[in-house]
XYZ file of C-alpha atoms in Angstrom:
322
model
C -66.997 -33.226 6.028
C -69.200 -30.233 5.362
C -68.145 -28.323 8.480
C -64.234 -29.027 7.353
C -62.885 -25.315 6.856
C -59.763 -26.884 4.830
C -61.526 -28.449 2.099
C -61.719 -27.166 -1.584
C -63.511 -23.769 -1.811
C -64.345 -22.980 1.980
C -64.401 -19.386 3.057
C -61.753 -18.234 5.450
C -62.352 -15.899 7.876
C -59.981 -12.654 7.639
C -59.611 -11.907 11.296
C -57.911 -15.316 11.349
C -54.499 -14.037 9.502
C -52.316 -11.934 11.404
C -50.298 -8.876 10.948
C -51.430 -6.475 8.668
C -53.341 -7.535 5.149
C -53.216 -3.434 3.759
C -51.355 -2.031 1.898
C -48.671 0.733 3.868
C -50.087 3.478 1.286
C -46.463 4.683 0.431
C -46.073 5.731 3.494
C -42.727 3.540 3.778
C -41.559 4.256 0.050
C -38.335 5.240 1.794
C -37.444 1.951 2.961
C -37.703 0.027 -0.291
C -35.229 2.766 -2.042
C -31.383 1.738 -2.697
C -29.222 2.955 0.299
C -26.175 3.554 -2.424
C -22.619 2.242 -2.539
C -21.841 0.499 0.336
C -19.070 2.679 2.407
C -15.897 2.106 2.715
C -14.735 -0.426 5.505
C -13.053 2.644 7.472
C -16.391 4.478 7.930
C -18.454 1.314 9.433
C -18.280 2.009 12.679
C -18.438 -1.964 13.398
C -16.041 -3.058 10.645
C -12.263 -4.414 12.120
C -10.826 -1.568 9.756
C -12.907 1.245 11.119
C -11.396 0.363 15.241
C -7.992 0.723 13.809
C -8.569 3.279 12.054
C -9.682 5.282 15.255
C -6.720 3.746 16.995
C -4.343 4.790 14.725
C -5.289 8.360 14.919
C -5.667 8.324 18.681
C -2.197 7.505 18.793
C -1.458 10.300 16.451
C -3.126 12.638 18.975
C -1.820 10.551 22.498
C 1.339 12.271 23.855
C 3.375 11.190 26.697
C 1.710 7.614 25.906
C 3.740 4.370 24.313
C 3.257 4.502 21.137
C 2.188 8.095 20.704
C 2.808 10.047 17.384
C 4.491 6.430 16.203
C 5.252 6.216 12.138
C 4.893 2.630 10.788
C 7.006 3.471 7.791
C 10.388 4.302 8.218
C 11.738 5.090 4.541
C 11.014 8.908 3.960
C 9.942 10.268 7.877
C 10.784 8.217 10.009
C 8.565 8.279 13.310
C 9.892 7.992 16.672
C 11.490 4.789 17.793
C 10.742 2.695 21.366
C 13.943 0.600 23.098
C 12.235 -2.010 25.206
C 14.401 -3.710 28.085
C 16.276 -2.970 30.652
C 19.626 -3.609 29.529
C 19.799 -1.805 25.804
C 17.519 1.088 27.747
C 19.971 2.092 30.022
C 23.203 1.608 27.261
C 20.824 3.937 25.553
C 21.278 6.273 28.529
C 24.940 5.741 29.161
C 25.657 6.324 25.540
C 23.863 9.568 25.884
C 21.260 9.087 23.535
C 18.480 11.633 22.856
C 15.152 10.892 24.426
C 11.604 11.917 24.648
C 10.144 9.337 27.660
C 11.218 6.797 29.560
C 8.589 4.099 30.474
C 7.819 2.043 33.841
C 4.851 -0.533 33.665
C 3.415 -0.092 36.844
C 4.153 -2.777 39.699
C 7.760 -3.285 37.612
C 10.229 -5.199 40.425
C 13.184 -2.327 40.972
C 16.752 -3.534 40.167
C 20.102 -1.770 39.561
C 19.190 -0.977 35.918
C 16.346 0.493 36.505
C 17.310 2.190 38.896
C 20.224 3.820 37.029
C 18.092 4.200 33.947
C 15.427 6.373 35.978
C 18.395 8.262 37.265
C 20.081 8.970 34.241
C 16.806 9.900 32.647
C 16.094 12.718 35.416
C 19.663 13.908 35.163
C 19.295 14.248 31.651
C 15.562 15.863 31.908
C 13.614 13.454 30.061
C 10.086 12.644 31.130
C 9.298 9.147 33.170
C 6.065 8.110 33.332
C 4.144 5.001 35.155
C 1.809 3.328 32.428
C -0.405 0.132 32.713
C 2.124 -2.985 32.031
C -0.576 -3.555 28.783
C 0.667 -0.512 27.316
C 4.255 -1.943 26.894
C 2.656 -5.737 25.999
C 1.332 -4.084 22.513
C 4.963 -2.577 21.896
C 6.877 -6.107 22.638
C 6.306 -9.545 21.297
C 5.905 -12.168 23.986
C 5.957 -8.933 26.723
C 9.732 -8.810 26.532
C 10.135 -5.584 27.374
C 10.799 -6.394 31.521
C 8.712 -3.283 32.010
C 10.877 -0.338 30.648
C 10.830 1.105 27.146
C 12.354 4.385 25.628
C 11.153 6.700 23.533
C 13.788 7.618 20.673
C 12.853 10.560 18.450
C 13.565 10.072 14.741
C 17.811 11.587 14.187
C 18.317 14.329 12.076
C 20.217 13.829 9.170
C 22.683 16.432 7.569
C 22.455 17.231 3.573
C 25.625 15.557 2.024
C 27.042 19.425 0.883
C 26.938 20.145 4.428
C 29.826 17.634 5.218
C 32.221 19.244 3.101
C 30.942 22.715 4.266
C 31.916 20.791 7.898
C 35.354 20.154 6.877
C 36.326 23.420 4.826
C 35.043 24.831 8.194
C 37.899 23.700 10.180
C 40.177 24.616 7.231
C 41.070 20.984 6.776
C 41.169 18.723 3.760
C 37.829 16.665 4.231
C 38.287 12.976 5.512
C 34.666 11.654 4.720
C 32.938 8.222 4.587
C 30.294 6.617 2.618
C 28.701 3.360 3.239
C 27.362 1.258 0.218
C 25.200 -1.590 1.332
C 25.730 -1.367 5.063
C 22.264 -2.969 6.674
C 23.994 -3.262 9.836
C 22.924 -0.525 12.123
C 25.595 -2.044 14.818
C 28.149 -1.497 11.664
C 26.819 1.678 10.925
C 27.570 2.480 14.728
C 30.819 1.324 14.867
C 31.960 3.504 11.690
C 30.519 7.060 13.413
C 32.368 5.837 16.216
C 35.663 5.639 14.204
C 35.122 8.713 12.186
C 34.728 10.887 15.175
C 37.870 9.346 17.010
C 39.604 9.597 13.989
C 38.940 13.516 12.997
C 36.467 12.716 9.891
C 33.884 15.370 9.116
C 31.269 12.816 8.297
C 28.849 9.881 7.106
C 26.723 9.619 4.280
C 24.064 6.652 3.766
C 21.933 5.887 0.927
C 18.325 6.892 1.963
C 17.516 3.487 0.661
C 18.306 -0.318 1.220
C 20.537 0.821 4.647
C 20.979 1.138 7.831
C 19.951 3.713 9.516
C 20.808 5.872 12.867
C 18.038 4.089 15.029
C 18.879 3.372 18.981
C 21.130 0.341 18.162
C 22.968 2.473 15.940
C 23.639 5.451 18.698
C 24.299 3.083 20.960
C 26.940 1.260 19.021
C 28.617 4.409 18.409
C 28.625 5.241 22.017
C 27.152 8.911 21.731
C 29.508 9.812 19.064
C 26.428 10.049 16.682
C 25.846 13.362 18.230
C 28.803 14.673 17.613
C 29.404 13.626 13.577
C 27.310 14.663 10.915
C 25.207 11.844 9.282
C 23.635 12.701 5.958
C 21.414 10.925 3.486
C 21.719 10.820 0.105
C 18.949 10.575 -2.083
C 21.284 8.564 -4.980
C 24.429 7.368 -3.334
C 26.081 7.487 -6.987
C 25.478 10.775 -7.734
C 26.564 12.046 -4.812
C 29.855 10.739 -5.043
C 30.580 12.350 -8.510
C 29.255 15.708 -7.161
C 31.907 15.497 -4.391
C 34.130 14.888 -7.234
C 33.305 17.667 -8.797
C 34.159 19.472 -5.846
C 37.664 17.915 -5.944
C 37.162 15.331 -3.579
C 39.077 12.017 -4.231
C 36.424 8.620 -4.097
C 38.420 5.492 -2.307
C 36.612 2.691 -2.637
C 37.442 -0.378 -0.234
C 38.303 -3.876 -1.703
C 40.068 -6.717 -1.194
C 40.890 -7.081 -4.722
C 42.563 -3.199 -5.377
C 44.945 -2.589 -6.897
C 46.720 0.176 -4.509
C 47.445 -0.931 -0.680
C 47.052 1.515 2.129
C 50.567 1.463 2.327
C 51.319 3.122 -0.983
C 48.502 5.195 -0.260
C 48.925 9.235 0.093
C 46.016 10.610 1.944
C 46.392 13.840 2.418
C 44.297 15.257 0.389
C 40.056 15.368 0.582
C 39.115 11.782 0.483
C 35.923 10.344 0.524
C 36.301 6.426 1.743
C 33.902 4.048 0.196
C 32.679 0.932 2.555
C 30.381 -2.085 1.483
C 29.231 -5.041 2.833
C 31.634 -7.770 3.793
C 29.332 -9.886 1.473
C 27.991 -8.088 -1.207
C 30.967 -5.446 -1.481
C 30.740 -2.036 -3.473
C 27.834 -2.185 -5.557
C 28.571 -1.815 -9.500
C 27.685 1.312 -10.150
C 29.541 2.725 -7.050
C 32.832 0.656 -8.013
C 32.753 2.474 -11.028
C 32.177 5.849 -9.679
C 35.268 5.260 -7.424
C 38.357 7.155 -8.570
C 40.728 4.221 -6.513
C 40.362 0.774 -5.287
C 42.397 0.292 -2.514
C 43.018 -2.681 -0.204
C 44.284 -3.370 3.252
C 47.374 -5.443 3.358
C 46.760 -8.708 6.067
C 49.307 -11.050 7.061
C 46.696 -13.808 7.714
C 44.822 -15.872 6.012
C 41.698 -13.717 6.374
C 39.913 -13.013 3.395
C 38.088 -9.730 4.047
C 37.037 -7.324 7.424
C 34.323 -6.451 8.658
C 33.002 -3.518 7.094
C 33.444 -1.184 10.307
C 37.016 -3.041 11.155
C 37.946 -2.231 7.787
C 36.485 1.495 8.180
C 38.287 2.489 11.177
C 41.745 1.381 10.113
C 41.669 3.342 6.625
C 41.000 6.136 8.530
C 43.204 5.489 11.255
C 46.014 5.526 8.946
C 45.060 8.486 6.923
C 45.014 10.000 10.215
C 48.134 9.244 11.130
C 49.412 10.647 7.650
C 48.077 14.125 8.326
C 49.499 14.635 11.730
């Protein structure tokens, strides 16, 4: 049909088409250049890493707040630590250990322990604070915290000279232990708790792959962790023939020696080697040692426990010196 505007060759009208026909006139050359690298994911304000980014350092920054000034990593500087429940928060307290905050989730149900926990944290002057019960959820899996937590600050540890400086001190030949594969912090408790009953001058840990003096630790040693010197030692090896420099005898513990306690003469500066009741004294250790001695059983039990074994080495040496 003539009057058909679709067919082949018709004019079309220009005021039919809409939005603009023109050309801009470079007036929007800007927004048709590049932007540039995209940025990284921490400065995209809507990106998943940018939020925790700007948690992260508002937890830096929070004090007085779970969580606050918290280190992830704990192999060079170590950040503070949080105890969550009520029973190993108020051991914490009995056992005297050192604390920044104590923690009540607000609308907590009050029972004896945390009642004496509140107590023993006002006693002892450290700060209790009421936060939101969410605050404590993000600390705890599965919100097992029963709406207390503790605030440990990271323990100080001594330099390994300054154990021997410790026991020249008291004019007395040092009585020292090392621990060589210890990943036990409950172990590593229970042999500060032995040294200090026992008269030692101190502990030395490798600074890596072992335990280290976190609550469970302070708690297993029942507050004798702030009495005794713990030190780290950069290489656990050298360490030991440094002392040995310094005329200290190495002891190292094994069920296999080839001296007993019993024929043992301890009273001179000893430095008693521990490892793990599975893996033992690790090979270059062993051969650092100057003695392998082992504890003489009756039974038919293989091997102690690493603290067990510990405490009565230094029992005995003890008992030699008085």
């Amino acid at each position: 049909m003539a009057g058909n505007s679709s067919r082949r060759g018709a004019i079309r009208k220009t005021g039919s088409k809409k939005g603009q026909v023109a050309g801009s006139g470079g007036k929007r050359r800007k927004g048709l250049e590049g932007r540039g690298a995209t940025p990284p994911a921490e400065a995209r304000t809507k990106h998943p890493a940018a939020r925790r980014a700007k948690m992260a350092e508002k937890s830096a920054q929070t004090r007085g707040r779970p969580g606050g000034g918290r280190v992830a990593s704990r192999k060079n500087d170590e950040g503070p630590e949080v105890v969550l429940g009520r029973n190993p928060v108020v051991e914490c307290l009995r056992a005297g250990v050192p604390a920044t905050a104590l923690w009540v989730a607000v609308g907590t149900d009050s029972d004896e322990r945390l009642k004496e926990s509140v107590q023993r944290a006002g006693d002892a002057g450290i700060s209790i604070l009421e936060v939101p019960r969410s605050d404590l959820d993000k600390l705890s899996a599965n919100g097992l915290h029963q709406g207390l937590a503790l605030q440990v600050p990271p323990y100080r540890y001594a330099h390994p000279d300054d154990l021997i400086a410790a026991a020249r001190a008291h004019q007395e030949p040092a009585l020292l232990v090392a621990l060589d594969n210890i990943t036990d912090p409950r172990n590593l408790g229970a042999v500060i708790r032995s040294v200090a009953a026992f008269g030692g001058h101190g502990v030395v840990i490798p600074q890596r792959r072992s335990a280290s003096v976190s609550a469970v630790a302070w708690r297993t040693s029942a507050g004798a962790a702030a009495r005794l010197s713990v030190a780290r030692a950069t290489n656990l090896t050298r360490t030991l023939k440094d002392w040995q420099t310094k005329g200290i005898t190495i002891i190292g513990l094994d069920a296999g020696g080839d001296t007993t306690l019993d024929e043992f003469d301890g009273s001179g500066p000893v430095a008693i080697v521990v490892g793990s009741e599975g893996k033992g004294l690790s090979r270059l250790v062993r051969e650092t040692c100057d003695m392998i001695l082992s504890i003489p059983m009756a039974g038919p039990v293989e091997s102690l426990n690493a603290s067990v074994a510990a405490g009565v080495v230094v029992a005995d040496i003890a008992r030699q010196r008085r």
